[in-house]
PDB file of C-alpha atoms and ligand atoms in Angstrom:
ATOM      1  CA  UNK A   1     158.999  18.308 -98.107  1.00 73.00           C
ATOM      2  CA  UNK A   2     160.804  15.168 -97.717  1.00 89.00           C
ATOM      3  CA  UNK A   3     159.381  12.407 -99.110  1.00 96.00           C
ATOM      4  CA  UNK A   4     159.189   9.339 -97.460  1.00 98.00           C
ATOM      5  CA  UNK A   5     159.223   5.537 -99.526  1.00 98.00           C
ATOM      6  CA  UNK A   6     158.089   2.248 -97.974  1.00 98.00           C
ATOM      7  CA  UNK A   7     160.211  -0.761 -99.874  1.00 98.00           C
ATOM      8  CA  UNK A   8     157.903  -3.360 -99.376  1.00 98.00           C
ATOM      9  CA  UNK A   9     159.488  -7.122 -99.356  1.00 98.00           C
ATOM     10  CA  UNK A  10     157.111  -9.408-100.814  1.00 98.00           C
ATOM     11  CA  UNK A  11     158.880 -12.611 -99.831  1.00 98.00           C
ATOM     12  CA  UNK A  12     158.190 -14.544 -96.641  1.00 98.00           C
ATOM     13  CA  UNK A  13     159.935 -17.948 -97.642  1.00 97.00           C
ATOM     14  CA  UNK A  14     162.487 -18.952 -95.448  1.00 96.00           C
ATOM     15  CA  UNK A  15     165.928 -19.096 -97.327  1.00 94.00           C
ATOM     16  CA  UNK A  16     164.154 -15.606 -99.540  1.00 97.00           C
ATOM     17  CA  UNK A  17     166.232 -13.967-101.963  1.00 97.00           C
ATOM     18  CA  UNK A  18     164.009 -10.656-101.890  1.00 98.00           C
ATOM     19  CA  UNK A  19     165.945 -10.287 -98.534  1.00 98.00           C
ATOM     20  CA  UNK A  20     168.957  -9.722 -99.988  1.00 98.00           C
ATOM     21  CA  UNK A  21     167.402  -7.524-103.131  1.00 98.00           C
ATOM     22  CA  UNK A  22     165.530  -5.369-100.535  1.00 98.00           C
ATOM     23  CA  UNK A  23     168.788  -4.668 -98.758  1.00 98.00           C
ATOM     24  CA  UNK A  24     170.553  -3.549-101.875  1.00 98.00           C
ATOM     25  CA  UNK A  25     167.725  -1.106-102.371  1.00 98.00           C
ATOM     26  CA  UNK A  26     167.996   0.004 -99.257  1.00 98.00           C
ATOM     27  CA  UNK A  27     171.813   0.418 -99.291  1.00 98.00           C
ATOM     28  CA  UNK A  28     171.473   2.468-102.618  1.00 98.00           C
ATOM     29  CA  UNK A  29     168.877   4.689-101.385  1.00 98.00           C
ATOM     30  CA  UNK A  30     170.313   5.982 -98.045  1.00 98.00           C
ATOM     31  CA  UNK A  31     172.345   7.928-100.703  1.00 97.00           C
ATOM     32  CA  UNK A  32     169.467   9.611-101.683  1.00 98.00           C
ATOM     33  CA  UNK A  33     168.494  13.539-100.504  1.00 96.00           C
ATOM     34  CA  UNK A  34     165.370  14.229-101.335  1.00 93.00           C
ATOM     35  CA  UNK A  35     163.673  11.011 -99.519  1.00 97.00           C
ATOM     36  CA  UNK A  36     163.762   8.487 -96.982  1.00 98.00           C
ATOM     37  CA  UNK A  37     163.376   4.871 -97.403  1.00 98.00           C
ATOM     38  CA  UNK A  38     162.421   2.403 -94.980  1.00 98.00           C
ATOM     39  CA  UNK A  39     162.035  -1.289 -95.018  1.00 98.00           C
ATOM     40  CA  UNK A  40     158.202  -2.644 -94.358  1.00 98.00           C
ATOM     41  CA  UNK A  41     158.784  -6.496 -94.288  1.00 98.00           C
ATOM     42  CA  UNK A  42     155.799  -8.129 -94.933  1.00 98.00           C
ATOM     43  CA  UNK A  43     157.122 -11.030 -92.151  1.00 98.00           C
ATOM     44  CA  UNK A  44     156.433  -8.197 -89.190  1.00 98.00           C
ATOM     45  CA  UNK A  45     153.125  -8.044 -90.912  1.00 97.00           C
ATOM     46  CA  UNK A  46     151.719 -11.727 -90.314  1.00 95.00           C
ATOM     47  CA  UNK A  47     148.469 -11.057 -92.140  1.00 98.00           C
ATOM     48  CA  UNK A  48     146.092 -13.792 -92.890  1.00 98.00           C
ATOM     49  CA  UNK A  49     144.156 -14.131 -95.566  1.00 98.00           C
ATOM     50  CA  UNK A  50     141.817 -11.338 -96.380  1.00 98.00           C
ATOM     51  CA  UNK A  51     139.709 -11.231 -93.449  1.00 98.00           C
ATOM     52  CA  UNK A  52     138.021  -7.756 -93.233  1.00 98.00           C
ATOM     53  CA  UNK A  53     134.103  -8.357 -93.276  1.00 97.00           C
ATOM     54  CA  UNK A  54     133.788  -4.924 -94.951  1.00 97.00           C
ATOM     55  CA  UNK A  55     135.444  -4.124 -98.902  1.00 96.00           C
ATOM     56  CA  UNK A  56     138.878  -2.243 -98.395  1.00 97.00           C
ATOM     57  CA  UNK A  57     137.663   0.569-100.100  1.00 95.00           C
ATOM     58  CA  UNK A  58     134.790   1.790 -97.543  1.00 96.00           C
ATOM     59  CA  UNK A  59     137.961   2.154 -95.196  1.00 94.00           C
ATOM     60  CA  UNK A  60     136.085   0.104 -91.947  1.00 97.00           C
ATOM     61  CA  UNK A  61     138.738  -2.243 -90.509  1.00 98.00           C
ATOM     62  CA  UNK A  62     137.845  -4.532 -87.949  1.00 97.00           C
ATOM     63  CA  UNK A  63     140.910  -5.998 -87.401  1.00 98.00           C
ATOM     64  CA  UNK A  64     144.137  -4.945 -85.403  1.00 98.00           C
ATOM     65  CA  UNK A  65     146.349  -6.373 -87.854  1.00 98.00           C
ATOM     66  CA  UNK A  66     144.515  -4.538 -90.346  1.00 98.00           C
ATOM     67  CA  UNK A  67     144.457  -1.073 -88.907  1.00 98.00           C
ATOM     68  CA  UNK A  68     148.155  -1.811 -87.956  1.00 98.00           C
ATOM     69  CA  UNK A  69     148.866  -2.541 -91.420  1.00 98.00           C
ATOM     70  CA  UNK A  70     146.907   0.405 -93.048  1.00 98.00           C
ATOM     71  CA  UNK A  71     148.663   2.677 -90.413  1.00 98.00           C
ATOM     72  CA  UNK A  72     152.070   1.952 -91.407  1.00 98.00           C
ATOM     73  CA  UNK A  73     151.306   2.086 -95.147  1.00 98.00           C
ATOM     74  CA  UNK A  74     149.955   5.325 -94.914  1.00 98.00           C
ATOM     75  CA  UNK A  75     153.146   6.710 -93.934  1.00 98.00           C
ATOM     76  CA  UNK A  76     154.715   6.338 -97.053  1.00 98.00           C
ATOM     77  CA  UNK A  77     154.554   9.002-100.319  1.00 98.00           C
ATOM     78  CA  UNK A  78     155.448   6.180-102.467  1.00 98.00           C
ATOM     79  CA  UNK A  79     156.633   2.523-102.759  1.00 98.00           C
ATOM     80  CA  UNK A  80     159.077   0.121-104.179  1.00 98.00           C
ATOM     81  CA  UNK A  81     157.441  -3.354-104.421  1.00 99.00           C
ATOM     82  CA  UNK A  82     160.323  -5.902-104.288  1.00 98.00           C
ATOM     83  CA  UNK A  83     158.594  -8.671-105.978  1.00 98.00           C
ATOM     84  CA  UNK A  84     159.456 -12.157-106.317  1.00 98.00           C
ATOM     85  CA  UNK A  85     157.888 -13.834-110.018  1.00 98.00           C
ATOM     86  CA  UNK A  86     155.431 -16.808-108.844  1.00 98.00           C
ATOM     87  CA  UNK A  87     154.028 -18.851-111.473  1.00 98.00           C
ATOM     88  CA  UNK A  88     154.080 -16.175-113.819  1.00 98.00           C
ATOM     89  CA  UNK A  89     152.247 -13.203-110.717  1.00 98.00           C
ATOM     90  CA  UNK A  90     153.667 -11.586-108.035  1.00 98.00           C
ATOM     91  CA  UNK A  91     153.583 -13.746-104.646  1.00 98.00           C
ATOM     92  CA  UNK A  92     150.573 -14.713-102.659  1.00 98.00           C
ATOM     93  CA  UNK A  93     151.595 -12.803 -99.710  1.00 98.00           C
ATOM     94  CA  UNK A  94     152.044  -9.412-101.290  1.00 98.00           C
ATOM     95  CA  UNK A  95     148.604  -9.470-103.223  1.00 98.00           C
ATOM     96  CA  UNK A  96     146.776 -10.010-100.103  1.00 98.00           C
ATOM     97  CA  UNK A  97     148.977  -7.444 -98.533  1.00 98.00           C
ATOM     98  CA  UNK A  98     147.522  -5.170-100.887  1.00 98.00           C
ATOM     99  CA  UNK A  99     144.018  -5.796-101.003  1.00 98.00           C
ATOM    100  CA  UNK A 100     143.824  -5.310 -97.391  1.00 98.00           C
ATOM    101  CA  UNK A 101     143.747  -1.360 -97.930  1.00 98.00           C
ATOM    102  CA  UNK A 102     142.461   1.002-100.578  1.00 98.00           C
ATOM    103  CA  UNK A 103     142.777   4.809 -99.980  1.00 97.00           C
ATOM    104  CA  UNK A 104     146.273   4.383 -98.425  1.00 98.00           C
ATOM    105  CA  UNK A 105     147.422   3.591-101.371  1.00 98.00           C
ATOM    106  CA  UNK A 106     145.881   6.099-103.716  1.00 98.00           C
ATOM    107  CA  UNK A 107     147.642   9.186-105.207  1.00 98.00           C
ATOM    108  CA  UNK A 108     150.961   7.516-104.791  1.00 98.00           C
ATOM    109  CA  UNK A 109     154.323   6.610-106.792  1.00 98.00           C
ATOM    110  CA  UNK A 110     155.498   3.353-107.224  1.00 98.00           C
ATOM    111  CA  UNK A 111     158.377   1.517-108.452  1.00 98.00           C
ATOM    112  CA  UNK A 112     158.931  -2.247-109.130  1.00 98.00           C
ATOM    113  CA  UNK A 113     162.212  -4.396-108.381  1.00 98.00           C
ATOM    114  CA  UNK A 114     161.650  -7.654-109.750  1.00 98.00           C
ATOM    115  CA  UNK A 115     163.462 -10.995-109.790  1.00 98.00           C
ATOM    116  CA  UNK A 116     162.941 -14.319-111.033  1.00 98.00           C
ATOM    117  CA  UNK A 117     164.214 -16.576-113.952  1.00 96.00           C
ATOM    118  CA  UNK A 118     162.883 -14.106-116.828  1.00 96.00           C
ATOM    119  CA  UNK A 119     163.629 -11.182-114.237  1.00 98.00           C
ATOM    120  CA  UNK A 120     160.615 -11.293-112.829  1.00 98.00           C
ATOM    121  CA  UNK A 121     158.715  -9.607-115.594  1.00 98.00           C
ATOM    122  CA  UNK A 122     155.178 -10.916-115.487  1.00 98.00           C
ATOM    123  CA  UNK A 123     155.219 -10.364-111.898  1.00 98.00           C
ATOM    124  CA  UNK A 124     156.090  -6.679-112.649  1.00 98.00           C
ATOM    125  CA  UNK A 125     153.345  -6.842-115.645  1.00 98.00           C
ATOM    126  CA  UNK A 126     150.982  -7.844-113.321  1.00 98.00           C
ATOM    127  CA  UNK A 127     151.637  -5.469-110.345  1.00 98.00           C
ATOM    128  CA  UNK A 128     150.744  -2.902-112.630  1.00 98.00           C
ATOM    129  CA  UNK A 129     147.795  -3.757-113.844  1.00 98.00           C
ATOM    130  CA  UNK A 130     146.584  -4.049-109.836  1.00 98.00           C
ATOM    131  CA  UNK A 131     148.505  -0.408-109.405  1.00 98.00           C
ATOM    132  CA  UNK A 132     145.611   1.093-112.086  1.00 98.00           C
ATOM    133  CA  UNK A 133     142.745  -0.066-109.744  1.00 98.00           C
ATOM    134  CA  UNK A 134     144.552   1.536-106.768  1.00 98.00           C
ATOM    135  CA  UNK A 135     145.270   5.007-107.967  1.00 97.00           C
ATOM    136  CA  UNK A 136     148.739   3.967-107.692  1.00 98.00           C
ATOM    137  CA  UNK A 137     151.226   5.614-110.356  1.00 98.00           C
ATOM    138  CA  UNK A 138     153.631   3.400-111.582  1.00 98.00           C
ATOM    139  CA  UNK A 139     157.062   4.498-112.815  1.00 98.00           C
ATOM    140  CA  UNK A 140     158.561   3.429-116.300  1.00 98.00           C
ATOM    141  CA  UNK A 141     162.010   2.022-114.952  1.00 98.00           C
ATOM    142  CA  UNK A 142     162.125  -1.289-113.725  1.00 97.00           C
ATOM    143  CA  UNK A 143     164.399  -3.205-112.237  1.00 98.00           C
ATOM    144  CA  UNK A 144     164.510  -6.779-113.216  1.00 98.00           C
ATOM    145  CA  UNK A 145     167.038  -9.086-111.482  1.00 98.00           C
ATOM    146  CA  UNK A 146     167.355 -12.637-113.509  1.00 98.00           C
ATOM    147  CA  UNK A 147     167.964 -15.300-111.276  1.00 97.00           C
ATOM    148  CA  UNK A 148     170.662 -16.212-113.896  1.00 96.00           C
ATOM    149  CA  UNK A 149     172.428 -13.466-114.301  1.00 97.00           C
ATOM    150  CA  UNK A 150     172.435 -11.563-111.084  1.00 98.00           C
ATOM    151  CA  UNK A 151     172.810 -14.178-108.833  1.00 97.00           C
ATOM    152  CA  UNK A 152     175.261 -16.601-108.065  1.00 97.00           C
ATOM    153  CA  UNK A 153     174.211 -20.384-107.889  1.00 95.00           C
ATOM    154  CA  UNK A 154     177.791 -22.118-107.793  1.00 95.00           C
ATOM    155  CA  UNK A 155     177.166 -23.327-103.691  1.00 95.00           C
ATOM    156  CA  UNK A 156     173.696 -24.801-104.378  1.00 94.00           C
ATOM    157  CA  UNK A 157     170.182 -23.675-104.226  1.00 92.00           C
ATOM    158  CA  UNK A 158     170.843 -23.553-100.772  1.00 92.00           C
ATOM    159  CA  UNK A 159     173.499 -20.720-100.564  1.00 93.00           C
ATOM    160  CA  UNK A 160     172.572 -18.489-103.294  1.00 95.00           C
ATOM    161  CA  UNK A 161     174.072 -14.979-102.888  1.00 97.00           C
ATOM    162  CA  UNK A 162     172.630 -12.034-104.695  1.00 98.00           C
ATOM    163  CA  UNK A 163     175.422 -10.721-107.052  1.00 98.00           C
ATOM    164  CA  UNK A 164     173.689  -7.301-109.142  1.00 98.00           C
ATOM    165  CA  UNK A 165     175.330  -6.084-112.019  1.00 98.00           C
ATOM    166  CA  UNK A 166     176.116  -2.082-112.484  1.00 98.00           C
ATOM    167  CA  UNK A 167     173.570  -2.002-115.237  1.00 98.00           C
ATOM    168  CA  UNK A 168     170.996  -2.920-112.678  1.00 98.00           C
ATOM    169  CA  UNK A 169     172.082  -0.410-110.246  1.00 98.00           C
ATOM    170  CA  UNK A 170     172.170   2.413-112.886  1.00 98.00           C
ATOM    171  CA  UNK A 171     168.049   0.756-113.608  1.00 98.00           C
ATOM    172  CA  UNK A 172     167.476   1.308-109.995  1.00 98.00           C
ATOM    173  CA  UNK A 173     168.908   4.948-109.373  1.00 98.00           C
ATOM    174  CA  UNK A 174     166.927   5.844-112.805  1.00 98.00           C
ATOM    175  CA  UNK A 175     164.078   3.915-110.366  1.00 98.00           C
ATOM    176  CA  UNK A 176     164.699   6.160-107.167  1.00 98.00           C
ATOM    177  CA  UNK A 177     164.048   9.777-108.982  1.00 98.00           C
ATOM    178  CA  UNK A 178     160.932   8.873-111.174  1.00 98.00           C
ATOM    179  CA  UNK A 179     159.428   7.260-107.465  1.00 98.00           C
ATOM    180  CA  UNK A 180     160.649  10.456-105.952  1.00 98.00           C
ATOM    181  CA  UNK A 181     159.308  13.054-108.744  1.00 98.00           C
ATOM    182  CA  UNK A 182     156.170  11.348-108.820  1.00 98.00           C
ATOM    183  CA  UNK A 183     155.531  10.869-105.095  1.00 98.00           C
ATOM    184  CA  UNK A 184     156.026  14.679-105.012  1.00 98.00           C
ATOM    185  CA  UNK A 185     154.139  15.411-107.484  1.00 98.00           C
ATOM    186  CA  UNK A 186     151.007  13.774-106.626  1.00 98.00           C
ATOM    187  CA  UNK A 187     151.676  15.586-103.270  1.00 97.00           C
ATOM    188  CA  UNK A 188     148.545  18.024-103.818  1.00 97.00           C
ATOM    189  CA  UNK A 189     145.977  15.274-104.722  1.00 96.00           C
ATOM    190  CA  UNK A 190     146.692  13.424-101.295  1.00 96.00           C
ATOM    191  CA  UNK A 191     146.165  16.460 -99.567  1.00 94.00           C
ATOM    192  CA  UNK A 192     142.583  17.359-101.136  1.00 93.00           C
ATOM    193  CA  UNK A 193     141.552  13.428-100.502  1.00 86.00           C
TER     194      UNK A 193
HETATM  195  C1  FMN B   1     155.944 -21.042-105.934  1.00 70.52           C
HETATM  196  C2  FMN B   1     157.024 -20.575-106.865  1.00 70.52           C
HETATM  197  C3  FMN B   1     156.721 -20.321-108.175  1.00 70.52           C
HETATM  198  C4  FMN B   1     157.689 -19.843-109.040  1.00 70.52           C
HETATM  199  N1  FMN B   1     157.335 -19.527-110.325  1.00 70.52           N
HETATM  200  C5  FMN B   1     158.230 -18.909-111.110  1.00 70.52           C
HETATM  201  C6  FMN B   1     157.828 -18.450-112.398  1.00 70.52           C
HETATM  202  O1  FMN B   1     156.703 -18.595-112.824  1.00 70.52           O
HETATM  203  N2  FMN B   1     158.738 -17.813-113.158  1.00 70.52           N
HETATM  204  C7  FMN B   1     160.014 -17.597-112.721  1.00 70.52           C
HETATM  205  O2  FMN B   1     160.785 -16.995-113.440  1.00 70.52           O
HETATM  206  N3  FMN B   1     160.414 -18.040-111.512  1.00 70.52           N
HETATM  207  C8  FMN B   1     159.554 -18.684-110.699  1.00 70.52           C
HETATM  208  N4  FMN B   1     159.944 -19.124-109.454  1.00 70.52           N
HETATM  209  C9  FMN B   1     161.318 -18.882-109.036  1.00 70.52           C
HETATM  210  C10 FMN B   1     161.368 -17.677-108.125  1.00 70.52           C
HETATM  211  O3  FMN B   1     161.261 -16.476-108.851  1.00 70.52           O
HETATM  212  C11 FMN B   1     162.650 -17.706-107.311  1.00 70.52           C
HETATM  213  O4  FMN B   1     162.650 -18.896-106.546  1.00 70.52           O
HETATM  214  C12 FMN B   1     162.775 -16.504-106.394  1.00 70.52           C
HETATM  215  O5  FMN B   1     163.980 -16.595-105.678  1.00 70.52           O
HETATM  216  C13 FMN B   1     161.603 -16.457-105.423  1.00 70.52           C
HETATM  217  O6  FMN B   1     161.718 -15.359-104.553  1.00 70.52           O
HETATM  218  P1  FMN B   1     162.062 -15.529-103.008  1.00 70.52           P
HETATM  219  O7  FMN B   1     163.294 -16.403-102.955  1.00 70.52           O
HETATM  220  O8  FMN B   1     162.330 -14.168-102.506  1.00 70.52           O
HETATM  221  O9  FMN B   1     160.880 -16.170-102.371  1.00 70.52           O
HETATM  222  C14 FMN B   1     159.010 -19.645-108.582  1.00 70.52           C
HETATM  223  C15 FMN B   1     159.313 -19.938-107.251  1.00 70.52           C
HETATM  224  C16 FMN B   1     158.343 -20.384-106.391  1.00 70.52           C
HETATM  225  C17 FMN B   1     158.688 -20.643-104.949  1.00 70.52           C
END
């Protein structure tokens, strides 16, 4: 079985840093053999705000954007969330990316890479607590990227390049095999549901 992970960018904002963060997930993870993961940007998912007459969790979409959505997300085994901190939460855009579905979520792994000026940690803290009401296993290891440390600000705020350190990237392999063990593991539950 090869297990297939959806590393979902939860940045829209023009001039994003997640951009860059996503693509160093990616990078790392093509090395991987025992999954595949692919990029779902939430910008090629132009969602607007929760607009489904019907709760998520009764599985009735309305909406194209919605079905398109809960099609693509059902694809995946697992998830990274690359998460941007926002006044102390994840951002806008990826919580109402979520709570547009319910059961495609359920019985999967996820892993959180975080950024921000304390690394991104209360967005993290927070994704987790939503992960519980979505069946959604969240791995120990997280990756948190301070926008002090791992990034470079010496050309402005303006030209900010994305510079992670090896201890990071030895976070975010540890990251890759929980996602993957889990993902598999929880294998057997997804088929029964
Ligand atoms: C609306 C907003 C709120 C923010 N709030 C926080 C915060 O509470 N804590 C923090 O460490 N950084 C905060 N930041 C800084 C962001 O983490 C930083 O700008 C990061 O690059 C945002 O991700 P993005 O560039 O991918 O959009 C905030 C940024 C924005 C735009």
């Amino acid at each position: 079985m090869t297990i297939k992970i959806g590393v979902i960018l939860g940045s829209t904002r023009p001039g994003r840093n997640g951009e860059a963060v996503a693509n160093w997930v990616l990078e790392h993870a093509a090395a991987r053999t025992e999954a595949t993961y692919e990029l779902v940007d939430l910008k090629d998912y132009p969602l607007p705000h929760l607009d489904e007459p019907v709760s998520a969790s009764f599985g009735i979409y309305q909406h194209e954007h919605t079905r398109q959505w809960a099609a693509k997300i059902a694809e995946f085994d697992g998830y990274i969330f690359v998460t941007p901190e926002y006044n102390h939460s994840t951002s806008g855009v990826l919580k109402n990316a979520i709570d547009y579905l319910a059961k495609e979520w359920n019985n999967k792994a996820l892993g959180i890479v975080s950024y921000g000026g304390a690394g991104g940690v209360r967005a993290a803290e927070h994704l987790r607590l939503i992960a519980g009401e979505l069946q959604l296993a969240d791995v120990r290891q997280q990756v948190t990227l301070s926008l002090m440390t791992e990034f470079d600000w010496s050309r402005g705020p303006e030209n900010v390049t994305f510079t992670p350190s090896e201890y990071s990237l030895g976070n975010l392999q540890t990251q890759f095999a929980q996602v993957e063990a889990w993902a598999a593991a929880l294998a057997p539950l997804r088929a029964a549901a």
